[in-house]
């Protein structure tokens, strides 16, 4: 198994991560990991147009849905972690949401949701859960990375991941939310997933 980007970011905290989450973040000898599950996606009505614009540029999802079949594929190569999320909506073509994650420094990662916009997130283990807290956004122009404040973008991001059951080392649940200081919760998705052994 290769050392994952989250493992690097967590450092010594990695040993306190529940087994179900370790399996989710470890890659096989090819640098790959797969998971499948179901997502529920929600956002307020006034976010439909902003999310549709972001979707045009490959970022996030601009459709709501409950219990949507979702497959997640991740591969690590040359210090970057590429995520592909395939979400199956009823009577529609699957929606693909890609992102690229880098270890930035210490316990901080950057996830780019397209070639320009990224979110800095600090990770830590707390009470048997893995927690991400955003630490501002980044605008990437070539090799230049410029900080961008949360209130001028989608607000503060938070992800919580935890095991479904202490006796199940393959299943975990995740909850991702974006909360803007003026507009409140502007986007969320949550679901239960199972890591696929490979």
XYZ file of C-alpha atoms in Angstrom:
198
model
C 0.000 0.000 0.000
C 1.181 3.503 -0.819
C 1.122 6.410 1.631
C -2.011 8.431 0.948
C -2.222 12.209 0.871
C -4.573 12.197 3.869
C -2.120 9.969 5.728
C 0.611 12.552 5.086
C -1.626 15.400 6.221
C -2.715 13.644 9.404
C 0.788 12.596 10.402
C 0.751 10.859 13.797
C -3.032 11.290 14.004
C -3.374 8.656 11.275
C -2.953 5.894 13.866
C -6.131 7.117 15.627
C -8.230 6.953 12.462
C -10.898 4.199 12.521
C -10.137 1.190 10.308
C -13.075 1.889 7.982
C -11.622 5.309 7.164
C -8.071 3.996 6.816
C -9.345 1.535 4.200
C -11.101 4.369 2.408
C -7.926 6.461 2.197
C -5.328 3.786 1.491
C -4.579 3.013 -2.152
C -3.564 -0.325 -3.640
C -0.215 -0.923 -5.365
C -1.542 0.845 -8.466
C -2.417 3.896 -6.372
C -6.160 3.239 -6.697
C -9.145 3.076 -4.360
C -12.845 2.537 -5.075
C -15.994 3.017 -3.035
C -19.692 2.789 -3.767
C -22.744 4.015 -1.922
C -25.643 6.442 -2.053
C -25.692 10.247 -1.840
C -28.343 12.755 -0.884
C -27.714 16.193 -2.423
C -29.484 19.363 -1.316
C -29.255 23.124 -1.738
C -31.649 26.113 -1.460
C -33.572 27.336 -4.501
C -31.460 30.483 -4.884
C -28.323 28.389 -5.472
C -29.640 26.701 -8.623
C -28.181 29.295 -11.011
C -24.799 29.714 -9.221
C -24.394 25.927 -9.027
C -25.347 25.572 -12.699
C -22.619 28.067 -13.603
C -20.108 26.165 -11.463
C -21.284 22.891 -13.005
C -20.569 24.305 -16.463
C -16.953 24.657 -15.330
C -16.914 21.128 -13.894
C -17.476 21.969 -10.230
C -19.962 20.474 -7.764
C -23.483 19.266 -8.647
C -26.489 21.362 -9.685
C -29.205 18.735 -9.126
C -30.935 17.630 -5.952
C -31.620 13.994 -5.192
C -32.117 11.429 -2.448
C -30.315 8.127 -2.044
C -28.579 8.401 -5.429
C -26.307 5.493 -6.439
C -22.753 6.832 -6.418
C -19.387 5.361 -7.369
C -16.132 6.962 -6.270
C -12.807 6.232 -7.938
C -9.535 7.686 -6.710
C -6.011 7.359 -8.063
C -2.727 8.861 -6.857
C 0.025 9.751 -9.295
C 2.959 12.179 -9.121
C 1.909 13.646 -5.774
C -1.672 14.398 -6.769
C -4.838 12.522 -5.875
C -7.504 12.472 -8.586
C -11.107 11.851 -7.559
C -13.941 10.881 -9.870
C -17.467 10.731 -8.467
C -20.170 9.248 -10.702
C -23.694 10.012 -9.492
C -26.664 8.258 -11.126
C -29.846 10.327 -11.229
C -33.138 8.613 -12.184
C -33.937 8.884 -15.918
C -30.857 11.026 -16.560
C -27.305 10.584 -17.724
C -24.827 10.046 -14.889
C -23.199 13.197 -13.541
C -19.418 13.098 -13.166
C -17.765 15.336 -10.581
C -13.957 15.369 -10.672
C -11.446 17.010 -8.368
C -7.716 16.931 -7.651
C -6.244 16.942 -4.135
C -2.727 17.962 -3.094
C -1.006 17.890 0.280
C -0.214 21.552 0.942
C 1.579 21.745 4.289
C 1.286 20.222 7.753
C -2.338 19.056 8.159
C -3.636 21.073 5.207
C -4.723 19.859 1.789
C -6.000 21.740 -1.259
C -8.832 20.301 -3.335
C -9.234 21.836 -6.783
C -12.782 21.419 -8.080
C -11.677 22.645 -11.508
C -8.441 23.940 -13.024
C -8.773 27.344 -11.312
C -10.689 27.168 -8.001
C -9.462 25.225 -4.991
C -10.424 24.948 -1.339
C -7.814 24.702 1.409
C -8.878 22.316 4.163
C -7.313 21.340 7.470
C -7.848 17.742 8.597
C -7.810 16.194 12.044
C -9.137 13.171 13.929
C -11.613 13.817 16.728
C -13.921 11.431 18.624
C -13.501 8.565 16.144
C -14.257 10.856 13.182
C -12.216 12.492 10.450
C -12.956 16.203 10.211
C -12.161 18.667 7.463
C -12.498 22.422 8.014
C -11.958 24.842 5.158
C -9.264 27.484 5.472
C -10.036 29.753 2.539
C -9.998 29.284 -1.208
C -7.226 29.421 -3.786
C -7.281 30.790 -7.328
C -4.710 29.034 -9.527
C -3.298 30.867 -12.538
C -0.501 28.789 -14.020
C 1.953 28.149 -11.184
C 0.621 31.101 -9.189
C -1.772 30.388 -6.305
C -3.630 33.386 -4.924
C -5.697 33.280 -1.699
C -9.412 34.018 -2.045
C -11.661 34.692 0.977
C -14.489 32.318 1.848
C -17.191 34.988 1.942
C -16.499 35.892 -1.704
C -16.941 32.262 -2.744
C -19.214 29.500 -1.434
C -18.496 30.071 2.237
C -17.059 27.736 4.851
C -16.729 24.047 4.054
C -16.926 21.220 6.548
C -16.731 17.460 6.073
C -17.280 14.840 8.756
C -16.560 11.163 8.075
C -17.075 8.307 10.515
C -17.584 4.541 10.577
C -21.121 3.251 10.160
C -20.485 0.495 12.692
C -17.426 -0.384 14.766
C -17.758 -4.000 13.563
C -17.791 -3.049 9.862
C -14.326 -2.122 8.589
C -15.490 -1.326 5.057
C -18.405 1.085 5.518
C -18.365 4.766 6.442
C -20.649 7.760 6.285
C -19.777 11.262 5.168
C -21.450 14.652 5.479
C -20.231 17.639 3.439
C -21.696 21.130 3.911
C -20.993 24.615 2.632
C -22.232 27.482 4.792
C -21.989 31.093 3.663
C -21.786 33.845 6.343
C -24.630 35.787 4.660
C -26.740 33.134 2.938
C -26.476 30.227 5.358
C -26.231 26.638 4.109
C -25.728 26.826 0.340
C -24.899 23.202 -0.502
C -24.687 19.777 1.098
C -24.294 16.151 0.258
C -24.179 13.175 2.560
C -24.264 9.432 2.258
C -23.062 5.998 3.275
C -20.295 4.252 1.330
C -18.461 0.968 1.254
C -14.840 0.627 0.225
C -14.404 -2.002 -2.489
C -11.457 -4.312 -1.929
C -9.136 -4.545 -4.926
